[in-house]
Short mmCIF file of C-alpha atoms in Angstrom, two decimals:
data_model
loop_
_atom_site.label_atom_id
_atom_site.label_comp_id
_atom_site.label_asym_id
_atom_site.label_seq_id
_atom_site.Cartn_x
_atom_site.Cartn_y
_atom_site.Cartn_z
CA UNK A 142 12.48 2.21 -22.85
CA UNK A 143 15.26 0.63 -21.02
CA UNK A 144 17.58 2.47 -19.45
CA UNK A 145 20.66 3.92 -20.54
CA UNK A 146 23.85 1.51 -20.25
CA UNK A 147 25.78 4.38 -19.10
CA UNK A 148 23.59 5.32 -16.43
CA UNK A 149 25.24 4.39 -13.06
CA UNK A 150 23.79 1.76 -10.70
CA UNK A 151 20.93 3.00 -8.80
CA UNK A 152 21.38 2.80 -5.17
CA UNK A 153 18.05 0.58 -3.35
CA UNK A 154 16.71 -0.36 -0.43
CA UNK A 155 13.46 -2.71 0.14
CA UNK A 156 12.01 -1.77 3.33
CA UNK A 157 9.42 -5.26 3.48
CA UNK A 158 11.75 -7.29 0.64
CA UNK A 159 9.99 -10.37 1.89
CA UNK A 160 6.24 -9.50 1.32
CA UNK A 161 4.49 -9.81 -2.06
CA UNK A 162 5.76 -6.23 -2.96
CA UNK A 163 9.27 -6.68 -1.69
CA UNK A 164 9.71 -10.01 -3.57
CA UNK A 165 8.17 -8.58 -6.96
CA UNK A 166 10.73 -5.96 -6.52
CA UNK A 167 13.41 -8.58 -6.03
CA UNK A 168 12.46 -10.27 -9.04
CA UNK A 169 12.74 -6.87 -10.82
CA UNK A 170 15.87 -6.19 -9.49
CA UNK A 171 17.43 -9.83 -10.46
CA UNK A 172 16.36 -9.49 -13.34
CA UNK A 173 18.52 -6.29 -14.04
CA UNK A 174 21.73 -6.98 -12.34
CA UNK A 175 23.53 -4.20 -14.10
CA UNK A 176 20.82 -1.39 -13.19
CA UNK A 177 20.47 -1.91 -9.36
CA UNK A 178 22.84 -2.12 -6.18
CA UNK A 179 21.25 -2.52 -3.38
CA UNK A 180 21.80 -1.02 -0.18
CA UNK A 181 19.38 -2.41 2.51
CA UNK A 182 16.87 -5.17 2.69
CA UNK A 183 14.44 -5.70 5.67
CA UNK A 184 12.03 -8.52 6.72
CA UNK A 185 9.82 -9.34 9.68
CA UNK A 186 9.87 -12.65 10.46
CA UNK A 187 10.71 -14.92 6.79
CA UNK A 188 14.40 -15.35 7.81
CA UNK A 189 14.88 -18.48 5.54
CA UNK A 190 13.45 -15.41 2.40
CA UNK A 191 15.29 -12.74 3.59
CA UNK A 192 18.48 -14.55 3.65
CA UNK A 193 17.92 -15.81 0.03
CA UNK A 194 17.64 -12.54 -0.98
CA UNK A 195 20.30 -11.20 0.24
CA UNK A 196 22.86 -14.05 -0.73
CA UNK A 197 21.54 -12.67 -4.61
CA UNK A 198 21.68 -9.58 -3.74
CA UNK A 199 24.60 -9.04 -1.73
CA UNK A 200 23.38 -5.69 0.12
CA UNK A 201 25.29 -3.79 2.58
CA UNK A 202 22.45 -4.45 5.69
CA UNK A 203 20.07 -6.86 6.72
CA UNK A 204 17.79 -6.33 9.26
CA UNK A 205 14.37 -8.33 10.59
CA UNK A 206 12.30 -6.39 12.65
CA UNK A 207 11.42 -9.12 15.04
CA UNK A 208 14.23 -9.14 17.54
CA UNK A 209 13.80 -13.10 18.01
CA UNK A 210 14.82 -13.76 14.78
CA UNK A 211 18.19 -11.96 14.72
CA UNK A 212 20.51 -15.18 15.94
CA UNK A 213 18.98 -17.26 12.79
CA UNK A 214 19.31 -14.63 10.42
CA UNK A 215 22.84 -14.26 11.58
CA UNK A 216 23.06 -17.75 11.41
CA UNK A 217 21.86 -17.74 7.91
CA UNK A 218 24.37 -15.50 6.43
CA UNK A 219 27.44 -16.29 7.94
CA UNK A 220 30.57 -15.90 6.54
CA UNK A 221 29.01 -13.31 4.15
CA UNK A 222 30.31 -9.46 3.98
CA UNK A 223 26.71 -8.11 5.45
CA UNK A 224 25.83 -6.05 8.27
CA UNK A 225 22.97 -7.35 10.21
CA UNK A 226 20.51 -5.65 12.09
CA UNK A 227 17.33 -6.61 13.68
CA UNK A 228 14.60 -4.82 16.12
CA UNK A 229 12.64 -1.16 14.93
CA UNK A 230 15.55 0.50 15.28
CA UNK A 231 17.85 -1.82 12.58
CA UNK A 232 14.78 -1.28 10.29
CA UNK A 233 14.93 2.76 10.82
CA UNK A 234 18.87 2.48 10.55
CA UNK A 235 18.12 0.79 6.78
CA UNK A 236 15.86 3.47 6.10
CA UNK A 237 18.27 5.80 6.60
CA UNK A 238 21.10 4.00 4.87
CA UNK A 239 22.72 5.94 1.64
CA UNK A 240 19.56 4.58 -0.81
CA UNK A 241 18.92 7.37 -3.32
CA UNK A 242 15.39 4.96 -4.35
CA UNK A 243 13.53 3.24 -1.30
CA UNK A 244 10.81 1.17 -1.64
CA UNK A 245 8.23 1.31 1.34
CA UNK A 246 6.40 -1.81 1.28
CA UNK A 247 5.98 -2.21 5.58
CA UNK A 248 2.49 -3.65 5.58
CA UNK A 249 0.07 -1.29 7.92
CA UNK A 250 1.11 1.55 10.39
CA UNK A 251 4.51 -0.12 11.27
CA UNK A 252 5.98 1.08 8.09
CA UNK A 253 5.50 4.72 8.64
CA UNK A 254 8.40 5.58 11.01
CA UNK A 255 10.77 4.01 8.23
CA UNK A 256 9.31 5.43 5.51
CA UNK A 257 9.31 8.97 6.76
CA UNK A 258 13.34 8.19 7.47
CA UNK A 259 13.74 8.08 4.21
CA UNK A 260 11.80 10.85 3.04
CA UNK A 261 13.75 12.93 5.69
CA UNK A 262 16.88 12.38 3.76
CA UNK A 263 15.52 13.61 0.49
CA UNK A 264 14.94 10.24 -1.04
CA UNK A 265 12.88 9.12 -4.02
CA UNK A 266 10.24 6.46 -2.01
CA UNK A 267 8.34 3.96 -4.36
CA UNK A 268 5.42 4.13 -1.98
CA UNK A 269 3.42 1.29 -1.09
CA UNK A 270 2.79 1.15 2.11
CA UNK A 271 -0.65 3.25 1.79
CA UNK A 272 -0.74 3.20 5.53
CA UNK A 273 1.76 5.88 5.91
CA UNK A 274 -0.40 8.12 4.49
CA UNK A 275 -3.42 7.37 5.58
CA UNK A 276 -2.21 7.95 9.15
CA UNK A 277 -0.17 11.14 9.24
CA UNK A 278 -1.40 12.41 5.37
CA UNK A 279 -0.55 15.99 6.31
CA UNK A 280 2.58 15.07 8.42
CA UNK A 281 3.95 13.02 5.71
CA UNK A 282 3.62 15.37 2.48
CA UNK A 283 4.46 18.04 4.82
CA UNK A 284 8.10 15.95 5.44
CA UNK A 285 8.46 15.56 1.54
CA UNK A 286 8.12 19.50 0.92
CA UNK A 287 10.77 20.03 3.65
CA UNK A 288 13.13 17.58 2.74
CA UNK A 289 12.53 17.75 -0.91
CA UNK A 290 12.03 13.85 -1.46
CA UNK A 291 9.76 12.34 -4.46
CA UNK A 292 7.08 10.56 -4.04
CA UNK A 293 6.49 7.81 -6.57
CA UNK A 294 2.93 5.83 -5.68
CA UNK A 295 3.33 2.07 -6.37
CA UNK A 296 -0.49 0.93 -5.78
CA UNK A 297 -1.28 -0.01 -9.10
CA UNK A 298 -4.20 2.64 -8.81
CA UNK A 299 -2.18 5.93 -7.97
CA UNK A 300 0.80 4.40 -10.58
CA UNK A 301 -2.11 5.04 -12.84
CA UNK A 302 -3.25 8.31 -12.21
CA UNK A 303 0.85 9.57 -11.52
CA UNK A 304 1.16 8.85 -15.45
CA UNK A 305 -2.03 10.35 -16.45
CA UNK A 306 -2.56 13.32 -14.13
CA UNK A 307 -1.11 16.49 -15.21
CA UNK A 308 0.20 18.08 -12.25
CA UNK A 309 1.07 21.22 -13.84
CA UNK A 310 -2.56 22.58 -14.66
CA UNK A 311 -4.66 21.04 -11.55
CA UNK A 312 -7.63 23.30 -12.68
CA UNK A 313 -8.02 21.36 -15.92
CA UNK A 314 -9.16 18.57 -13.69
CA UNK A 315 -12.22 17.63 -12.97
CA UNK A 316 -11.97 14.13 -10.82
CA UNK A 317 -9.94 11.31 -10.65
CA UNK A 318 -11.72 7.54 -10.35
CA UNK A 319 -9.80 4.89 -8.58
CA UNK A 320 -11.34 1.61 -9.98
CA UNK A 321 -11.91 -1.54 -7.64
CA UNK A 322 -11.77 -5.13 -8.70
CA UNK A 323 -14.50 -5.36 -6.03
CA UNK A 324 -12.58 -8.47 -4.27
CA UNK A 325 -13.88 -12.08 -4.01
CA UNK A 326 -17.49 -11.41 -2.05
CA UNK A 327 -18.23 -8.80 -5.38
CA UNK A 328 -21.61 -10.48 -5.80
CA UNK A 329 -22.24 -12.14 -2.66
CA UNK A 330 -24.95 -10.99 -0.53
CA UNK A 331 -24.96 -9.77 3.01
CA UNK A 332 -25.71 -13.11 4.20
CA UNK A 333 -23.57 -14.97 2.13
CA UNK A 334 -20.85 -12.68 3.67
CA UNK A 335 -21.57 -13.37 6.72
CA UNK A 336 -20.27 -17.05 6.41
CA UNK A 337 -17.22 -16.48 4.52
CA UNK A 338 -13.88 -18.01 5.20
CA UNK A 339 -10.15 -16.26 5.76
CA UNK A 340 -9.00 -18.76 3.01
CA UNK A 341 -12.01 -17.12 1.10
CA UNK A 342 -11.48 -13.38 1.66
CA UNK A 343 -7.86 -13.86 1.01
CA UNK A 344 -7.97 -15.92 -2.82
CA UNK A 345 -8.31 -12.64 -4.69
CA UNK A 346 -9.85 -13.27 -8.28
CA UNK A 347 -6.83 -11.09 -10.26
CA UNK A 348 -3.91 -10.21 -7.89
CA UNK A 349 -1.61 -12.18 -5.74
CA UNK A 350 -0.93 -10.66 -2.60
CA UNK A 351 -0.35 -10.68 0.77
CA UNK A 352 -3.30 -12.00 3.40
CA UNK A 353 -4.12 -8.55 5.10
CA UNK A 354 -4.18 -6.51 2.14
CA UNK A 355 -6.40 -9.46 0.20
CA UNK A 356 -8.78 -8.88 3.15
CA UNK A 357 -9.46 -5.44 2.69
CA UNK A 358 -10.05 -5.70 -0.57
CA UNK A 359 -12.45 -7.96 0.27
CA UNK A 360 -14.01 -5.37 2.23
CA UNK A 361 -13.37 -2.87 0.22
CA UNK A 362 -11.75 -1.10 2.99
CA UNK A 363 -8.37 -1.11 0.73
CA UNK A 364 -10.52 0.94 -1.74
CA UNK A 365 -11.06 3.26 1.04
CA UNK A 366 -7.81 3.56 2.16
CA UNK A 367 -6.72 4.35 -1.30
CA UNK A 368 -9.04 6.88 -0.69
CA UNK A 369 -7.45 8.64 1.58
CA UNK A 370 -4.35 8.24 -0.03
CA UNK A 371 -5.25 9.64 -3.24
CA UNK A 372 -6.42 12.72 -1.15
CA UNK A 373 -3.10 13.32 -0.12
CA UNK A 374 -0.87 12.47 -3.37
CA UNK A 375 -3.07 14.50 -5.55
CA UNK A 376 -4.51 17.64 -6.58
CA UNK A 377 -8.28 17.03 -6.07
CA UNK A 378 -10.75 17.42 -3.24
CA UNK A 379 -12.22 14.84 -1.95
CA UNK A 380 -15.97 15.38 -3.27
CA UNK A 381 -13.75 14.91 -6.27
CA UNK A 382 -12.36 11.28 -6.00
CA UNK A 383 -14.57 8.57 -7.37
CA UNK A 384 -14.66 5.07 -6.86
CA UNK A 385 -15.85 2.34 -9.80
CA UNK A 386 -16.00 -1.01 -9.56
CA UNK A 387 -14.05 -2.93 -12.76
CA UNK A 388 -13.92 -6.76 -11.99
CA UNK A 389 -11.15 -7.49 -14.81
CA UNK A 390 -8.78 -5.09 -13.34
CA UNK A 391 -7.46 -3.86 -16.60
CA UNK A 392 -7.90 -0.06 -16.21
CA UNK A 393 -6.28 0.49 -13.30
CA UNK A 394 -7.76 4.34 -12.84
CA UNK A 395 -8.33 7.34 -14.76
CA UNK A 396 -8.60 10.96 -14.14
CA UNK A 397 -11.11 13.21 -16.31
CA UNK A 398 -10.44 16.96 -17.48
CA UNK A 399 -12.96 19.55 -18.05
CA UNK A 400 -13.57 19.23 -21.38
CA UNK A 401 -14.49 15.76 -21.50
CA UNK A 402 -11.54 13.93 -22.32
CA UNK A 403 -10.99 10.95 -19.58
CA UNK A 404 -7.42 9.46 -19.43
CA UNK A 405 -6.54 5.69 -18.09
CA UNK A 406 -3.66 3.09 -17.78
CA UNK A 407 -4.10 -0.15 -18.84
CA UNK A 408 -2.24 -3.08 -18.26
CA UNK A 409 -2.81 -6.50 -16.86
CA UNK A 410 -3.28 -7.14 -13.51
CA UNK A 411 0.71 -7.69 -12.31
CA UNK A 412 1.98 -5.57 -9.79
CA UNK A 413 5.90 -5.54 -11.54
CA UNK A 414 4.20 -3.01 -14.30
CA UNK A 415 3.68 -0.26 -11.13
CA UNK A 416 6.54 -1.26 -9.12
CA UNK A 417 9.25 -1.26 -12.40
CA UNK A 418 7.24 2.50 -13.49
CA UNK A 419 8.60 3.47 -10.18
CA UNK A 420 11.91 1.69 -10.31
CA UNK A 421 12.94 2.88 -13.79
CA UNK A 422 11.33 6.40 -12.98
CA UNK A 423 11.75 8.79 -15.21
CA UNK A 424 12.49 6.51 -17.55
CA UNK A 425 10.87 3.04 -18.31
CA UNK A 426 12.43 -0.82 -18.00
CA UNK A 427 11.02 -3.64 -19.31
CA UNK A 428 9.23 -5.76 -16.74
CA UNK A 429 8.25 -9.68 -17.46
CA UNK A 430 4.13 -8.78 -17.21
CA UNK A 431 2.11 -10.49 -19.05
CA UNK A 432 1.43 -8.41 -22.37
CA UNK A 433 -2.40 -6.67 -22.40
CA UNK A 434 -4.54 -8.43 -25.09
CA UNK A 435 -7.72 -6.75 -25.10
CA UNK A 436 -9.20 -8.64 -27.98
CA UNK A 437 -8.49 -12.12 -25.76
CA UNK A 438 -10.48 -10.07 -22.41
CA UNK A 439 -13.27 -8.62 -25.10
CA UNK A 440 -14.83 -6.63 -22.85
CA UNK A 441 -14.89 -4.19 -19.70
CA UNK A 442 -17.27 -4.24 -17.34
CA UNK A 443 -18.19 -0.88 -14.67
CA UNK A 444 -20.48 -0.85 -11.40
CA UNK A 445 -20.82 1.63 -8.48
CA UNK A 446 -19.76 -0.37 -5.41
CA UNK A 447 -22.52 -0.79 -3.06
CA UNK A 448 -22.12 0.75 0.16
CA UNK A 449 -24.44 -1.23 2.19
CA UNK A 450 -22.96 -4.38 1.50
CA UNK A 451 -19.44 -2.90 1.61
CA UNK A 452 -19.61 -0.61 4.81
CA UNK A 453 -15.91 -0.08 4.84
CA UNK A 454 -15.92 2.72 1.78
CA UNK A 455 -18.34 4.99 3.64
CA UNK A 456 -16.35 4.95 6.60
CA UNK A 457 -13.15 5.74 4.42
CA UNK A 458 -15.11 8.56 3.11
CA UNK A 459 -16.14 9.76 6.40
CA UNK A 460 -13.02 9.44 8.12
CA UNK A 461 -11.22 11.71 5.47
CA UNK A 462 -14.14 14.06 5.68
CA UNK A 463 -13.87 14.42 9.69
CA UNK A 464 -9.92 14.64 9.49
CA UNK A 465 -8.07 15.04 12.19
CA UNK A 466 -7.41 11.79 13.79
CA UNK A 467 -9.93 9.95 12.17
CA UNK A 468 -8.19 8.30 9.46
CA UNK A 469 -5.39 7.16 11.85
CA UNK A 470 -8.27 5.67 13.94
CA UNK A 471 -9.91 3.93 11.09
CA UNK A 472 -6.56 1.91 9.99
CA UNK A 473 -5.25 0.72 13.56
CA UNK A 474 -9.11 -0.81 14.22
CA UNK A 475 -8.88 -2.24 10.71
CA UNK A 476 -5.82 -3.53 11.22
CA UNK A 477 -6.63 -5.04 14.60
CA UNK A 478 -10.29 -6.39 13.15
CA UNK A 479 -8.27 -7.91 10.12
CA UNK A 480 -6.28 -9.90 12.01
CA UNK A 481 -8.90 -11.09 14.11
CA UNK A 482 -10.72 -12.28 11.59
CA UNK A 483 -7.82 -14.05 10.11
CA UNK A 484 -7.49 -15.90 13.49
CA UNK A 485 -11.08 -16.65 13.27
CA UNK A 486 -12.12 -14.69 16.52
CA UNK A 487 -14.37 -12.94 14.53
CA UNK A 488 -16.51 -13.01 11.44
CA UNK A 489 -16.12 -11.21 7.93
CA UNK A 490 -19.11 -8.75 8.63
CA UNK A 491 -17.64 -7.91 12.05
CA UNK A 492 -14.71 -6.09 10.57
CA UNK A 493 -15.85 -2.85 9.35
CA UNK A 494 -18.27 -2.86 12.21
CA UNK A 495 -15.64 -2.89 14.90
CA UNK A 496 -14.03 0.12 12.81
CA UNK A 497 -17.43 2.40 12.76
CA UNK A 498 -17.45 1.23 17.10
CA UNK A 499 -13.88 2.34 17.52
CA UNK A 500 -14.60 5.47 15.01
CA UNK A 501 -17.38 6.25 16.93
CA UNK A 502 -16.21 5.99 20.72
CA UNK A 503 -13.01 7.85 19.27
CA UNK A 504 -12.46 11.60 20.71
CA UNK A 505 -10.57 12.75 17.95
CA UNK A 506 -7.87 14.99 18.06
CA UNK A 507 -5.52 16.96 15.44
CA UNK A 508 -1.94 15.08 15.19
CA UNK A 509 1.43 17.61 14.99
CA UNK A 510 3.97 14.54 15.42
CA UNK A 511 4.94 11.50 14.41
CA UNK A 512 4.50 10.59 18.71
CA UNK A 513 0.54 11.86 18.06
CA UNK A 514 -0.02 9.52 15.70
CA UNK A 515 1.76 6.72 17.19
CA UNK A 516 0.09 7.59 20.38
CA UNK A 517 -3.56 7.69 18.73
CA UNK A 518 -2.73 4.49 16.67
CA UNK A 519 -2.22 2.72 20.73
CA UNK A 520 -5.46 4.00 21.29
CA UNK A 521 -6.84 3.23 19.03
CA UNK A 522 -5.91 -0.25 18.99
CA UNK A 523 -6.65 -1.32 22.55
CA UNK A 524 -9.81 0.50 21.77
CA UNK A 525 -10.85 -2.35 19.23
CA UNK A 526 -9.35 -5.01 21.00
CA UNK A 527 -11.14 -4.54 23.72
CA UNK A 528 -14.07 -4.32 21.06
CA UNK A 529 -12.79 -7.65 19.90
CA UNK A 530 -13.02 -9.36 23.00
CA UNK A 531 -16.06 -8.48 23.91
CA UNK A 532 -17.93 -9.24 20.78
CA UNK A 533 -16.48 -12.65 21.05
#
């Protein structure tokens, strides 16, 4: 369904516009002129992107979040009618700008002070910045309660279950199974692993996306992550959140009742179908993905993902399981171990075993603020850098 001409503009903001979420959201929004004004746009360090976008989209504020590129942002939009911003505090002033729909898409822990900004003013967040979650779970659905924001999951995964899960009889459930693609290294062995390439771990065989997240779901650690995620958007326990491996990536999860039934969303692999879901919510738009034909893909195909192979899920699972601090520790020495490997400091197999070091030598703690968790996730980090450098 497309929305209603006489609806008003909806008011957005793209916290990330220039990462492979933001820019899929763009391309929604362009697309729909009419539908959409938006508010605030922020970037990290694209300037030449985020000034494209916002000479089509015309928003009220700009921001970058590296101070070093304000002058050439600036520079770039001159003579234009937008504000301009740049440093963590321009991208926590966008955050809180007048949005009433804000799309999180920070990549990793430095989207969480923004995002919770917006939930504080009672915002609807298209969520994809997982991270937020899996750092301060309890802190953050706490702050949507309060503050009585939505909360509309833009992972293709939790998109899925949002439209299948019926939140008004959570006994009637009986799990929820976030499938996998099971990344590039699906079929490799450990050895074969253990040569791999960034430019490897990041050409994903269905989805285009951004170089950290294409690493951990070569790893598998995104799978994890989404996890702990799930955990927090959902009704379920955690005993109660399975994981399946589906290489074509065409049921993106399900969730299965008591008496047998077992809902899913399909679609192909394009992450405009989740992102225009959350857009349009609670109505639909049309969004330019490529239509399913299941008679052209002919079959579906369903593993259990192998834990030996793919550490990282276990020590997802674990991590949720010890709470606390835990998860918060497992994404900052993921995030430091991802990038390492992307500079080539160290190798593919070394990631998830710098997390279970870091995990380990970790004396974990319950969080009460946003200043815990930021104050773990320091830790946390120079923790596994310093396991970085001296695995080197």
């Amino acid at each position: 369904m497309v929305l209603s001409h006489s609806t008003a503009p909806k008011k957005v903001s793209i916290l990330g516009s220039t990462g492979s979420i933001g820019t899929s959201t763009v391309d929604l929004l362009l697309r729909n002129p009419n539908k959409f004004d938006v508010v605030a746009l922020t970037g990290n360090s694209n300037v030449k992107l985020l000034a494209e976008q916002a000479r089509l989209l015309q928003p009220e504020f700009v921001c970058v979040a590296d101070p070093k590129n304000y002058t050439a942002l600036k520079e770039e939009l001159s003579g234009l009618n937008i504000e301009i911003g740049a440093g963590e505090s321009a991208v926590i002033e966008a955050a809180q700008r007048n949005a009433e729909w804000v799309m999180a898409s920070i990549v990793g822990a430095a989207g969480l002070a923004p995002t919770l900004e917006a939930v504080k003013r009672g915002a609807t967040v298209g969520l994809a910045n997982k991270e937020s979650l899996v750092c301060a779970g309890d802190l953050m659905m706490e702050c949507v309660t309060q503050h009585g924001a939505t909360l509309l999951p833009v992972d293709s995964e939790h998109n899925a279950i949002f439209q299948v899960l019926d939140f008004n009889k959570p006994d009637s459930i009986e799990k929820i199974i976030l499938t996998a693609s099971g990344g590039p290294f699906r079929t490799f062995s450990l050895d074969d692993m253990q040569i791999v390439t960034p430019e490897q771990a990041v050409a994903h065989p269905n989805w285009s996306m951004g170089a950290k997240i294409s690493v951990d779901s070569a790893s598998m650690m995104n799978k994890g992550l989404e996890l702990i995620e799930a955990y927090h958007l959902f009704p379920v326990e955690e005993r109660n959140i399975e994981i399946l491996v589906h290489p074509q990536s065409v049921i993106h999860s399900m969730v299965s009742y008591v008496d047998g039934s077992v809902l899913a969303q399909l679609g192909s692999p394009d992450m405009r179908t989740p992102i225009a879901y959350a857009l349009a919510w609670p109505e639909r738009m049309a969004a330019p993905s490529p239509k399913l034909d299941l008679a052209e893909i002919a079959q579906l195909n369903f593993e259990r993902p192998d834990t030996e192979r793919f550490p990282a899920l276990r020590l997802a699972r674990e991590a949720l399981q010890a709470g606390k601090s835990a998860p918060c520790v497992l994404n900052a020495a993921n995030e430091e171990a991802v990038s390492a490997f992307l500079k080539r400091q160290i190798g593919f197999l070394d990631i998830p075993a710098l997390v279970e070091e870091t995990l380990s030598q970790f004396d974990h703690q319950s969080m009460s603020s946003i200043d815990d968790v930021l104050t773990v996730d320091r830790k946390a980090r120079r923790m596994a850098l310093h396991a970085i450098e001296k695995n080197r």
